[in-house]
CSV table of C-alpha atoms in Angstrom, one decimal:
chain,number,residue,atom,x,y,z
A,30,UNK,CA,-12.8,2.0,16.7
A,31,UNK,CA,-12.9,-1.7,17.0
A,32,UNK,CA,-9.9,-3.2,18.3
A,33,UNK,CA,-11.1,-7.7,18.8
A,34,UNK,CA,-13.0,-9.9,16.6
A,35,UNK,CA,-16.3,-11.0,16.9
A,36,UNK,CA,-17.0,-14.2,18.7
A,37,UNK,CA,-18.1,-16.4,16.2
A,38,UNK,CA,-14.0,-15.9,15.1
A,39,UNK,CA,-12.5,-18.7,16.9
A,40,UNK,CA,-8.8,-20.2,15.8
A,41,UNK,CA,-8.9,-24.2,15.4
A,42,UNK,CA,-5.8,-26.3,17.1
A,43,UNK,CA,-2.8,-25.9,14.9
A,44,UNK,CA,-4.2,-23.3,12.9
A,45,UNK,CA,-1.2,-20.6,14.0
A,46,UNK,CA,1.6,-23.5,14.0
A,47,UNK,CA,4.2,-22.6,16.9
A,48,UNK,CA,2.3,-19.2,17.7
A,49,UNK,CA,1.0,-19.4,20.8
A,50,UNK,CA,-0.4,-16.2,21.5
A,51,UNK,CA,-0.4,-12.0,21.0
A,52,UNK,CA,1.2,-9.9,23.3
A,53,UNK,CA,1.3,-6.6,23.8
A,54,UNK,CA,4.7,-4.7,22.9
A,55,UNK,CA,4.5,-2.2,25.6
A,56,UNK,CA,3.0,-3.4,28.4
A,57,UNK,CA,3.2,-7.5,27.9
A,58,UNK,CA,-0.4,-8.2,28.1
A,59,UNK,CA,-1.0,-11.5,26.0
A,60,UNK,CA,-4.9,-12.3,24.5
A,61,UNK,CA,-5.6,-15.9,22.3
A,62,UNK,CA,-5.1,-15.5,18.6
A,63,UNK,CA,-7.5,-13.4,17.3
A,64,UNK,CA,-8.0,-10.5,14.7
A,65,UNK,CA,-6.8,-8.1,17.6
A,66,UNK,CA,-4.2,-5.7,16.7
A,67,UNK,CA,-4.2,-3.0,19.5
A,68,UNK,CA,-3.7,-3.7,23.9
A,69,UNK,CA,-7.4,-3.5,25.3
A,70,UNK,CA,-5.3,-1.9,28.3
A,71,UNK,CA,-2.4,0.3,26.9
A,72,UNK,CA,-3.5,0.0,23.4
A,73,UNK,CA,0.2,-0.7,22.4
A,74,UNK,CA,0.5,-2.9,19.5
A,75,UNK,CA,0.3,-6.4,19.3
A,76,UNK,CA,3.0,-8.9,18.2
A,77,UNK,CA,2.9,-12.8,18.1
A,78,UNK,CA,4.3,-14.6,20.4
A,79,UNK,CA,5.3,-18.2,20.0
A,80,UNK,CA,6.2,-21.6,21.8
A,81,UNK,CA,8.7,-23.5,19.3
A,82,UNK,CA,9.0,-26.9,19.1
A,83,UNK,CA,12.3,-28.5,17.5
A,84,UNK,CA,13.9,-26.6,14.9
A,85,UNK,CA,16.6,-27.6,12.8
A,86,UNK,CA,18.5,-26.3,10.0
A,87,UNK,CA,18.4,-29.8,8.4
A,88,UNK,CA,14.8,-29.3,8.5
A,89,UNK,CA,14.9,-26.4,7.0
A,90,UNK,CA,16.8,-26.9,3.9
A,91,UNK,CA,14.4,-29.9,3.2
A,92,UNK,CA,11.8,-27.8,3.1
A,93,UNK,CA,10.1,-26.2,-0.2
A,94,UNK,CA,12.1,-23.3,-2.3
A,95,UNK,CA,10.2,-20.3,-0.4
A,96,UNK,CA,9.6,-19.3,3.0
A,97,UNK,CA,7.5,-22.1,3.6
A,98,UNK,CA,10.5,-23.9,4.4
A,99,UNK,CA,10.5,-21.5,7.7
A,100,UNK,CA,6.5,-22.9,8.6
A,101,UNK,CA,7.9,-24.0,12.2
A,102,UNK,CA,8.7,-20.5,13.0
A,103,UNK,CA,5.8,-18.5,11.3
A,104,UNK,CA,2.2,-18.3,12.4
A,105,UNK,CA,0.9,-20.8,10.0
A,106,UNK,CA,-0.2,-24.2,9.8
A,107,UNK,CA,2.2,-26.9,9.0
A,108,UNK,CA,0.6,-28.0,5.8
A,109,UNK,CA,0.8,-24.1,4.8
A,110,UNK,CA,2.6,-25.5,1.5
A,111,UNK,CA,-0.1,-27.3,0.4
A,112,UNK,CA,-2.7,-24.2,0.5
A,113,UNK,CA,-3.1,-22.5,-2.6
A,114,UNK,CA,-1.2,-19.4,-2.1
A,115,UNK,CA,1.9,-17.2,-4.0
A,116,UNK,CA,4.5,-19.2,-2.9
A,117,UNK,CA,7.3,-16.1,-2.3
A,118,UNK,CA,10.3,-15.9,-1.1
A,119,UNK,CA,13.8,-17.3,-1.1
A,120,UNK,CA,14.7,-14.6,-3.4
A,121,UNK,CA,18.7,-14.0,-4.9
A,122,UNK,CA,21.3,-12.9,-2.2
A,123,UNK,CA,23.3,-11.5,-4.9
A,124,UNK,CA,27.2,-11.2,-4.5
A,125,UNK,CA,27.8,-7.3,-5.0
A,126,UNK,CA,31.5,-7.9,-5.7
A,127,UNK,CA,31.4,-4.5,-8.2
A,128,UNK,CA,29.2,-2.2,-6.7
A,129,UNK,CA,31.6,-3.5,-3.0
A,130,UNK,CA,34.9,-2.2,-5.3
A,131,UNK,CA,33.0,0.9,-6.4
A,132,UNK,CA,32.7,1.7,-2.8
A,133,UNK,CA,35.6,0.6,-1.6
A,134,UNK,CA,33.9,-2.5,0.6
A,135,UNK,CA,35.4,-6.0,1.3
A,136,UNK,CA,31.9,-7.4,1.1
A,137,UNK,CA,28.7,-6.3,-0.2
A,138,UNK,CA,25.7,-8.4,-0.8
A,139,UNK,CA,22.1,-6.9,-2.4
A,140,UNK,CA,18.8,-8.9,-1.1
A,141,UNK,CA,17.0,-8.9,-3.9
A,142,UNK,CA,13.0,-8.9,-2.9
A,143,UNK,CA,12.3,-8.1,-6.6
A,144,UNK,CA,12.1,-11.7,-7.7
A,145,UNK,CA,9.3,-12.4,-5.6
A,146,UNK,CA,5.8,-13.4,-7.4
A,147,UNK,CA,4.6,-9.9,-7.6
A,148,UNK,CA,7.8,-8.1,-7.6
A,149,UNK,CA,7.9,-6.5,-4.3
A,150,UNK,CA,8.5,-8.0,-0.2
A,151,UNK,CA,5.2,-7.3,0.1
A,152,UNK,CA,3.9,-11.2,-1.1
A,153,UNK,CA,5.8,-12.3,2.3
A,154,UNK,CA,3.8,-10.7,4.5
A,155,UNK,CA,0.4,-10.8,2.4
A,156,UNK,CA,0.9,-14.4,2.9
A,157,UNK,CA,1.0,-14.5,6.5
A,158,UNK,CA,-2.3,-11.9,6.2
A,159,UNK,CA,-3.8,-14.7,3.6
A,160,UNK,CA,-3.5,-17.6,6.5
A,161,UNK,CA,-4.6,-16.0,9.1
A,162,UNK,CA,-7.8,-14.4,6.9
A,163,UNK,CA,-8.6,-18.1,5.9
A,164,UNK,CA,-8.6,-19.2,9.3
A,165,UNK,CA,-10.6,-16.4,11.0
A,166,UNK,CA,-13.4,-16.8,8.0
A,167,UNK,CA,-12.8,-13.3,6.2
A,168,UNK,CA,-14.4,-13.3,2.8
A,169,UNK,CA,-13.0,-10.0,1.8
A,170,UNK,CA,-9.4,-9.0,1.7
A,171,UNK,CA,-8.0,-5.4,1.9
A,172,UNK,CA,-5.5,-3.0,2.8
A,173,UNK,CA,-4.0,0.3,2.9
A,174,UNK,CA,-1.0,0.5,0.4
A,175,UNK,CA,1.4,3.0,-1.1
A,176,UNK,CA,1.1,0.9,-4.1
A,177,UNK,CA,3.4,-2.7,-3.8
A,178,UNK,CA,1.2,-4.2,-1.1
A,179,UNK,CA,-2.0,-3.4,-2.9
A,180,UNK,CA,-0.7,-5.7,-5.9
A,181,UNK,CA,0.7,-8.3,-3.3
A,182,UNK,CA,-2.9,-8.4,-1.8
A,183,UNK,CA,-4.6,-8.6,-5.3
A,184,UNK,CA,-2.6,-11.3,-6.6
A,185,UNK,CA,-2.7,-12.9,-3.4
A,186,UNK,CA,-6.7,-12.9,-3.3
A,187,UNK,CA,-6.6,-13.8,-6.8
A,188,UNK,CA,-5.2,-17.5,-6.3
A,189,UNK,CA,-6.4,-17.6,-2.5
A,190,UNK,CA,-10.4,-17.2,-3.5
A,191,UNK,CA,-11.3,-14.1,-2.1
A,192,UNK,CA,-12.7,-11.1,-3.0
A,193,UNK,CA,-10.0,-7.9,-3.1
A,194,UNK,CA,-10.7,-4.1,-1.7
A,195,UNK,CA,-7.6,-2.3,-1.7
A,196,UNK,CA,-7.1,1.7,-1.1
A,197,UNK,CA,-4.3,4.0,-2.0
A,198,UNK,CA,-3.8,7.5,-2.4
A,199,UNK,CA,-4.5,9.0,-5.3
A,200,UNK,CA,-1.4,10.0,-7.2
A,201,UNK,CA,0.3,6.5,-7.3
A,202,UNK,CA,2.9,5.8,-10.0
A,203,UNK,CA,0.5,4.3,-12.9
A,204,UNK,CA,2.8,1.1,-12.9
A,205,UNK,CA,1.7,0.0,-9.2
A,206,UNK,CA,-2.1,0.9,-9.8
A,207,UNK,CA,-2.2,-1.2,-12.7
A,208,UNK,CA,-0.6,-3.9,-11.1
A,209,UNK,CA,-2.8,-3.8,-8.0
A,210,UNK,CA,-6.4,-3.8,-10.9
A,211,UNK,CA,-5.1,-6.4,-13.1
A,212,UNK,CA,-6.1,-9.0,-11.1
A,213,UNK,CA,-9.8,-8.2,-10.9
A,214,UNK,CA,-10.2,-6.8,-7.5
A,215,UNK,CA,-11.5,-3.2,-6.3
A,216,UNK,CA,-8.8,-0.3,-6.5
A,217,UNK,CA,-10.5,2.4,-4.5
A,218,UNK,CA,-8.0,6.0,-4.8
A,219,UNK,CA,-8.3,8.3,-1.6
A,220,UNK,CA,-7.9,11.8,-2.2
A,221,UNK,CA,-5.2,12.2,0.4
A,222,UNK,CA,-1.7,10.7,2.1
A,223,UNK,CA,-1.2,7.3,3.5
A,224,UNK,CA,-1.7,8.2,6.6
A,225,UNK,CA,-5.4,9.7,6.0
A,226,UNK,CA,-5.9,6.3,3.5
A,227,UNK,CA,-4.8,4.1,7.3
A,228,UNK,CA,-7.4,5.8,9.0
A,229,UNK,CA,-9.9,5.4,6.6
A,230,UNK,CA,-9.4,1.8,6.9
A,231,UNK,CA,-10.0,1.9,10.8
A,232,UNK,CA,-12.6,3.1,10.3
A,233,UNK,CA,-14.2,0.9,7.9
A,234,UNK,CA,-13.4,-1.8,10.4
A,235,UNK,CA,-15.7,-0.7,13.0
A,236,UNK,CA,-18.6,-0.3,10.5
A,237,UNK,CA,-20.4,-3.7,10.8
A,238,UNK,CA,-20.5,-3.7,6.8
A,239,UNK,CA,-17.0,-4.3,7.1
A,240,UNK,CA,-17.5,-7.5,9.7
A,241,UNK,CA,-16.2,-10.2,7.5
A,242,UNK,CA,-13.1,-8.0,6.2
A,243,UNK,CA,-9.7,-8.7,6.7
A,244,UNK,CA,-7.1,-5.7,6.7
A,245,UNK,CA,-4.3,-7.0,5.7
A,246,UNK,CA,-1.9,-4.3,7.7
A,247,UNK,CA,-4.8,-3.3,10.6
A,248,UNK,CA,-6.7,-6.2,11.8
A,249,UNK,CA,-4.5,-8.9,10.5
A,250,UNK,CA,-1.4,-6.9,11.2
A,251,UNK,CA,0.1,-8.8,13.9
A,252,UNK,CA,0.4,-11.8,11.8
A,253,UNK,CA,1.0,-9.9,8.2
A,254,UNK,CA,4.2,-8.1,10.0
A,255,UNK,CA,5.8,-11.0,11.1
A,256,UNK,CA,6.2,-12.5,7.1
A,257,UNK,CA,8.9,-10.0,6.9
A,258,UNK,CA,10.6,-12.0,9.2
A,259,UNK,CA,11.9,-14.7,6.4
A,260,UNK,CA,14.1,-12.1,5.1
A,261,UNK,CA,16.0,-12.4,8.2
A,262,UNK,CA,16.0,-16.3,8.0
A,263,UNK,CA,17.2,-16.1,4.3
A,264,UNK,CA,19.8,-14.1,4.7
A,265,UNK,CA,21.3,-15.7,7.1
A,266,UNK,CA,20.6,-19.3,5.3
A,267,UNK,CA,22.0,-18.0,2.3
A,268,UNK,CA,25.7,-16.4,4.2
A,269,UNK,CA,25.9,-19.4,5.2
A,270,UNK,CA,24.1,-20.1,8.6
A,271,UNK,CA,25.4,-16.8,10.0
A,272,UNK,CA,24.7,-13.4,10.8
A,273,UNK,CA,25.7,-10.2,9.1
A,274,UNK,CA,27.7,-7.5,10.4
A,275,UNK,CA,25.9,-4.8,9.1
A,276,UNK,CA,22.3,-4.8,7.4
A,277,UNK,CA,20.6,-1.6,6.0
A,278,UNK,CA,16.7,-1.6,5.8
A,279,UNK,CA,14.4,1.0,4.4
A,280,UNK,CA,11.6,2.5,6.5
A,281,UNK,CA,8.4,2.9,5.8
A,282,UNK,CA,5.9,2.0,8.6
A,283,UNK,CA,9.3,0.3,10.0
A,284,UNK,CA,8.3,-2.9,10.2
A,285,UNK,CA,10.1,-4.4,8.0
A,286,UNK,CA,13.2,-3.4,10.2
A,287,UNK,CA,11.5,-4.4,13.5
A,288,UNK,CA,11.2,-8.1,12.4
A,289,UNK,CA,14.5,-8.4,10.5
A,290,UNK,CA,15.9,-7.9,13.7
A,291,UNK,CA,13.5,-10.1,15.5
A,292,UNK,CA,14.1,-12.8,13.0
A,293,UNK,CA,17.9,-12.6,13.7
A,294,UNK,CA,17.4,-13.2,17.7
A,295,UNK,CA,14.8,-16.1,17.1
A,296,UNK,CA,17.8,-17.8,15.3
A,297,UNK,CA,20.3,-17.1,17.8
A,298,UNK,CA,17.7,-18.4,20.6
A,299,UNK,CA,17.4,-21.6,18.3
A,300,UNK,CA,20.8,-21.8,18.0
A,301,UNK,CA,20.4,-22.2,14.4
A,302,UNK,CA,23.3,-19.4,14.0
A,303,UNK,CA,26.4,-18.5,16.5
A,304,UNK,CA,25.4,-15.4,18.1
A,305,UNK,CA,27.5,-12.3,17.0
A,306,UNK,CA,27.0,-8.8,16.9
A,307,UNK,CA,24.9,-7.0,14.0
A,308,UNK,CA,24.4,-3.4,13.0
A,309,UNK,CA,20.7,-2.2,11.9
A,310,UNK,CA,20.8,1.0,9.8
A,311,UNK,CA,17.7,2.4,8.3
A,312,UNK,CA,17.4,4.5,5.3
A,313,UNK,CA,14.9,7.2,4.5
A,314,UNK,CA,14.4,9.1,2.2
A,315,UNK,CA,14.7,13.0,2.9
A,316,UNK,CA,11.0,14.3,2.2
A,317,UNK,CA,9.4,11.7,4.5
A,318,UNK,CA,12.3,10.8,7.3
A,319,UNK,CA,10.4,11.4,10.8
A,320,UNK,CA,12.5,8.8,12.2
A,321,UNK,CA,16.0,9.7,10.8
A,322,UNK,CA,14.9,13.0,12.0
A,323,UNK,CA,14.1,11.6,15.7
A,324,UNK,CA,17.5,9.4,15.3
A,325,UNK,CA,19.6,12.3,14.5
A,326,UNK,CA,17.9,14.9,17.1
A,327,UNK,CA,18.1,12.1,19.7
A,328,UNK,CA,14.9,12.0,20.4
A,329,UNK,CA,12.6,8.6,21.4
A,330,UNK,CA,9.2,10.5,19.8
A,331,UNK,CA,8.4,10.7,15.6
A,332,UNK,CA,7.4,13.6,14.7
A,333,UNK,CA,5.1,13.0,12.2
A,334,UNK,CA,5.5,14.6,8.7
A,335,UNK,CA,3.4,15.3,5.2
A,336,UNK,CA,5.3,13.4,2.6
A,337,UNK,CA,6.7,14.9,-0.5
A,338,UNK,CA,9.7,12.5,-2.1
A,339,UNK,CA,9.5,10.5,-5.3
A,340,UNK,CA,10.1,7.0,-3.1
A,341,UNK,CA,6.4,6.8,-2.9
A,342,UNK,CA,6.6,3.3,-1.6
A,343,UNK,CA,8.2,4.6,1.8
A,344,UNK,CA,6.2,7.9,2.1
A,345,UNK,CA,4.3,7.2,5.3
A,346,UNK,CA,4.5,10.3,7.7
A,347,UNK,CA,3.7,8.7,10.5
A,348,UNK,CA,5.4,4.9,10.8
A,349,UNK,CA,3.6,3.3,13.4
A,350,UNK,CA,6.9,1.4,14.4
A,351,UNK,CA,9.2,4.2,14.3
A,352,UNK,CA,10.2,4.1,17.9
A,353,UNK,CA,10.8,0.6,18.0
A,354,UNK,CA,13.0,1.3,14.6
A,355,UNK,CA,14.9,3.4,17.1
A,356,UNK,CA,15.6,1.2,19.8
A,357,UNK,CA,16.8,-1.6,17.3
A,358,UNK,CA,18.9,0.7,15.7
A,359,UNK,CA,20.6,2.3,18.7
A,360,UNK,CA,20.8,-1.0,20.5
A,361,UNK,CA,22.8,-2.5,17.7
A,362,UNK,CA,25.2,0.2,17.1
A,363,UNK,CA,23.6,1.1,14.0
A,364,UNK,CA,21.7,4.0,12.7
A,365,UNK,CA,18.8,6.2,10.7
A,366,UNK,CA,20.0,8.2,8.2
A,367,UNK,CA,17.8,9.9,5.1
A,368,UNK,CA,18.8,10.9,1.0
A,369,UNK,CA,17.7,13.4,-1.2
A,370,UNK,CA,15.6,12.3,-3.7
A,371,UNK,CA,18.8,13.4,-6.4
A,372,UNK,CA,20.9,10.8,-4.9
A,373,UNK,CA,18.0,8.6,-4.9
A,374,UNK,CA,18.5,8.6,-9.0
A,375,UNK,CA,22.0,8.1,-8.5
A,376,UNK,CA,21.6,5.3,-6.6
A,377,UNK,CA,19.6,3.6,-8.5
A,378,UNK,CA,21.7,3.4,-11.9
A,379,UNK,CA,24.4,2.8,-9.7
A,380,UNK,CA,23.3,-0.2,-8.6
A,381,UNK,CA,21.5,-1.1,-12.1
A,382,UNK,CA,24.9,-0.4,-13.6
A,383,UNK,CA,27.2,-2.2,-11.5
A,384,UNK,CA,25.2,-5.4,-10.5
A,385,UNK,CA,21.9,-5.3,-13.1
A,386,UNK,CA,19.5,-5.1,-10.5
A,387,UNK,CA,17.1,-2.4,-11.5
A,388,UNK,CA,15.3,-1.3,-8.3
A,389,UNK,CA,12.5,0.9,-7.4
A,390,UNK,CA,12.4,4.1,-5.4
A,391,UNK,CA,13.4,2.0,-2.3
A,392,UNK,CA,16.5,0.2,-3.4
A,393,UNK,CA,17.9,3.4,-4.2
A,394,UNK,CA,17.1,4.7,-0.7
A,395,UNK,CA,18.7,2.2,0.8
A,396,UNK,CA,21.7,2.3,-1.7
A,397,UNK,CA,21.9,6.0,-0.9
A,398,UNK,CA,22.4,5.6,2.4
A,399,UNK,CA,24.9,2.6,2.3
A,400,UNK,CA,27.3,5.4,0.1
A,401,UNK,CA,26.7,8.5,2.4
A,402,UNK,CA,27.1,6.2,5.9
A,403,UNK,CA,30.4,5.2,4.2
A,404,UNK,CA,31.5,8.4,3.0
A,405,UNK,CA,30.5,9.7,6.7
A,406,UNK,CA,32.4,6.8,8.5
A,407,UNK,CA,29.6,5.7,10.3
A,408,UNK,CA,29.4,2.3,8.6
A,409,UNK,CA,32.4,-0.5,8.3
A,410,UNK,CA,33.7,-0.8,4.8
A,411,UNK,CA,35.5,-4.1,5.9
A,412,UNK,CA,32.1,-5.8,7.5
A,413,UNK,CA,29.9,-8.4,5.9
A,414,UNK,CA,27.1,-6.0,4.8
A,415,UNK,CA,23.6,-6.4,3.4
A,416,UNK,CA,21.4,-3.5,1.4
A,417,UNK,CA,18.0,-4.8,0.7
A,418,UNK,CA,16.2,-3.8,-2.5
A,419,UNK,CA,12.1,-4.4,-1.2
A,420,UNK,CA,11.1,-4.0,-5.5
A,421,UNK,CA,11.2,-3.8,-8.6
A,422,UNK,CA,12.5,-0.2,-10.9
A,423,UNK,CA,10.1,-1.5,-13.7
A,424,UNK,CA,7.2,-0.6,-11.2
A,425,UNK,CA,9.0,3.4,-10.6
A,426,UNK,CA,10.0,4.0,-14.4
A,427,UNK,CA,9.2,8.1,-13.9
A,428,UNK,CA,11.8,8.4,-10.9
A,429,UNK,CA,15.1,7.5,-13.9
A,430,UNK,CA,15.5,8.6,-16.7
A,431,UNK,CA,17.4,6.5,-19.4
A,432,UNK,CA,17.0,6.1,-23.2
A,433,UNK,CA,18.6,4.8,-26.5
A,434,UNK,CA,22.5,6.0,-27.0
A,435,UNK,CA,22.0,6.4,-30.5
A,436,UNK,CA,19.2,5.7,-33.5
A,437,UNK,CA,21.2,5.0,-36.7
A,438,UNK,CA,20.9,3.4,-40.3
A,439,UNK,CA,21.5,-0.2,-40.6
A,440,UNK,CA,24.5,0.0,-41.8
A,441,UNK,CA,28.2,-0.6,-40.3
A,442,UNK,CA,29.9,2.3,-42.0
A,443,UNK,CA,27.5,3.8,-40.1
A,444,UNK,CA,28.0,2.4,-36.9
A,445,UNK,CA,31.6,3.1,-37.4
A,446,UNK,CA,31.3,6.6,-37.9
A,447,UNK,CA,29.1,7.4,-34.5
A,448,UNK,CA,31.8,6.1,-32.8
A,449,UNK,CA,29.8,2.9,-31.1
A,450,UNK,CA,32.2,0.2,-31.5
């Protein structure tokens, strides 16, 4: 399997911004920007690393309404804005002041990634992907998806100019396949899991057929990942320029978690926020949770696992960053924990009917777990705390069931006598 690009890939000066290089995560070997995703030596995987100039928060807030405003600390190019691209991010940080009394919080706040262009978190990484496959000369872009990063990628192609290749497993919810053909790309359904859908798309990237294509979460990966890194710098923007005290994340590959936390220290490092202590939790959901498994056995190894839970979106057996999802969790006094797909459904007209925010399969993951690591004690009803919702419930309509409370004549007698006013 091919692990570099080819050398007619080069990166021109400035392409990356403040990123200076990719470095290995177990073993600290660094190699120049590249479509490399894997240590030639260790074959660990590969992270950016960067060399920030001045940052500031003034800076910042002058910036454009999405995470283009965060360009000095992103692997882009400084005139990234002016590229045609989806524009996501800075999505609601919405005050959960009812869902906090329902469960008996002092302050609750719901990241809201379903407001971003294609309704999922998935735009802010495909955006990273979409720089760093213009730079490199890709013509073609694709991925392996459980559904939202397939339409991120076709959207993203879409107004970008390339051509899109996507593959998913057969047996997506019909909402997030239609999303992901709409805009006129390929939609190619594998007859198995993720996880055998990933390796097909190694392997297409050591075919030379597949020379000119970028893989949004395999080749380009090391650049895609770190776009979920503006969650961290929004959250924090939006509480104010601060940090807070308890975050819960849902895992999938557990990425998402992994830079969260990354995005957090590169502030503190900056000193664009007063360093202070914050929990990570991740949430599973119980019929694909390898890592709340490994959390709760106390072990450092995944497991891996065949998925079988209606939070499609997070059923990835084998998350290639689960162990680091571990170490962030345990070295910030937080923790994995895992829901039955039941209180999955619960969760999710909970939160739809205390704070109107209808989420997928995710949201109600992570909502889940924020109600049983209170019930358990394990999580601080008195600490600032943030659930994320990573998309939208209008793409997951099969996992709830909810209807019309009556059908009537038009008439008020009518309405009277049903006893609806």
């Amino acid at each position: 399997m091919a692990i570099t690009a080819t050398e007619t890939e080069t990166t021109a000066p400035g392409a990356f911004g403040p990123a200076a290089a990719l470095s290995c995560r177990e073993c600290g070997e660094r190699y120049d920007l590249a479509p490399r995703f894997a240590c030639e030596f260790c074959f660990g995987p590969l992270e950016v690393a960067y060399e920030f100039g001045s940052v500031t928060r003034e800076a910042i807030q002058s910036g454009p309404n999405n995470i283009w405003r965060y360009a000095g600390l992103l692997p882009v190019p400084g005139n990234v804005a002016e590229l045609p691209n989806m524009n996501p991010g800075l999505t609601p940080l919405v005050r959960a002041d009812r869902l906090a009394a329902e469960l008996g919080m002092r302050s609750l706040h719901v990241k809201d990634d379903s407001a971003n262009p294609t309704h999922s978190f998935k735009d802010r990484v495909v955006a990273m992907a979409v720089e760093a496959a213009r730079t490199f000369g890709f013509r073609t872009l694709s991925c392996s998806s459980t559904g939202n990063l397939a339409g991120a990628v076709g959207a993203a192609s879409a107004r970008a100019g390339f051509r899109s290749c996507v593959f998913i497993p057969a047996g997506l919810e019909e909402g997030k396949i239609v999303m992901a053909a709409v805009y006129g790309g390929q939609v190619v359904a594998i007859d198995g899991s993720y996880d055998d859908v990933n390796r097909f798309c190694s392997e297409l990237i050591g075919d030379p057929a597949g020379e000119d294509w970028g893989f949004v979460n395999v080749n380009l990966r090391p650049y895609y990942a770190e776009g979920s890194k503006t969650l961290a710098y929004e959250i924090a923007e939006q509480l104010g320029w601060k940090l807070p005290e308890q975050i819960i994340v849902p895992i999938a590959s557990g990425s998402q978690l992994t830079k969260i936390d990354k995005g957090f220290r590169e502030l503190v490092e900056l000193s664009l926020v007063e360093d202070r202590p914050y929990k990570v939790f991740g949430a599973q959901a119980t019929g694909c949770s390898p890592v709340a498994a490994a959390y709760e056995e106390g072990h450092d190894v995944i497991q891996p696992v065949k998925p079988d839970t209606i939070a499609k979106s997070l059923a990835i057996g084998n998350p290639a960053d689960g162990p680091y999802v571990l170490d962030v969790c345990r070295r910030t006094g937080g923790a994995v924990a895992r829901v039955d797909d039941a209180a999955v459904v619960d969760s999710i007209s909970l939160l739809a009917r205390t704070e109107g925010v209808f989420a997928e399969t995710a949201g109600g993951v992570t909502t889940g777990v924020l109600r049983k690591l209170l019930d358990e004690g394990s999580l601080d009803p008195a600490a600032e705390t943030v659930v994320l919702n990573t998309g939208d419930g209008l793409k997951t309509l099969n996992a709830v069931e909810a209807g019309v409370t009556a059908t009537i004549k038009p008439s008020l007698d009518v309405f009277k006598e049903a006893g609806l006013f």
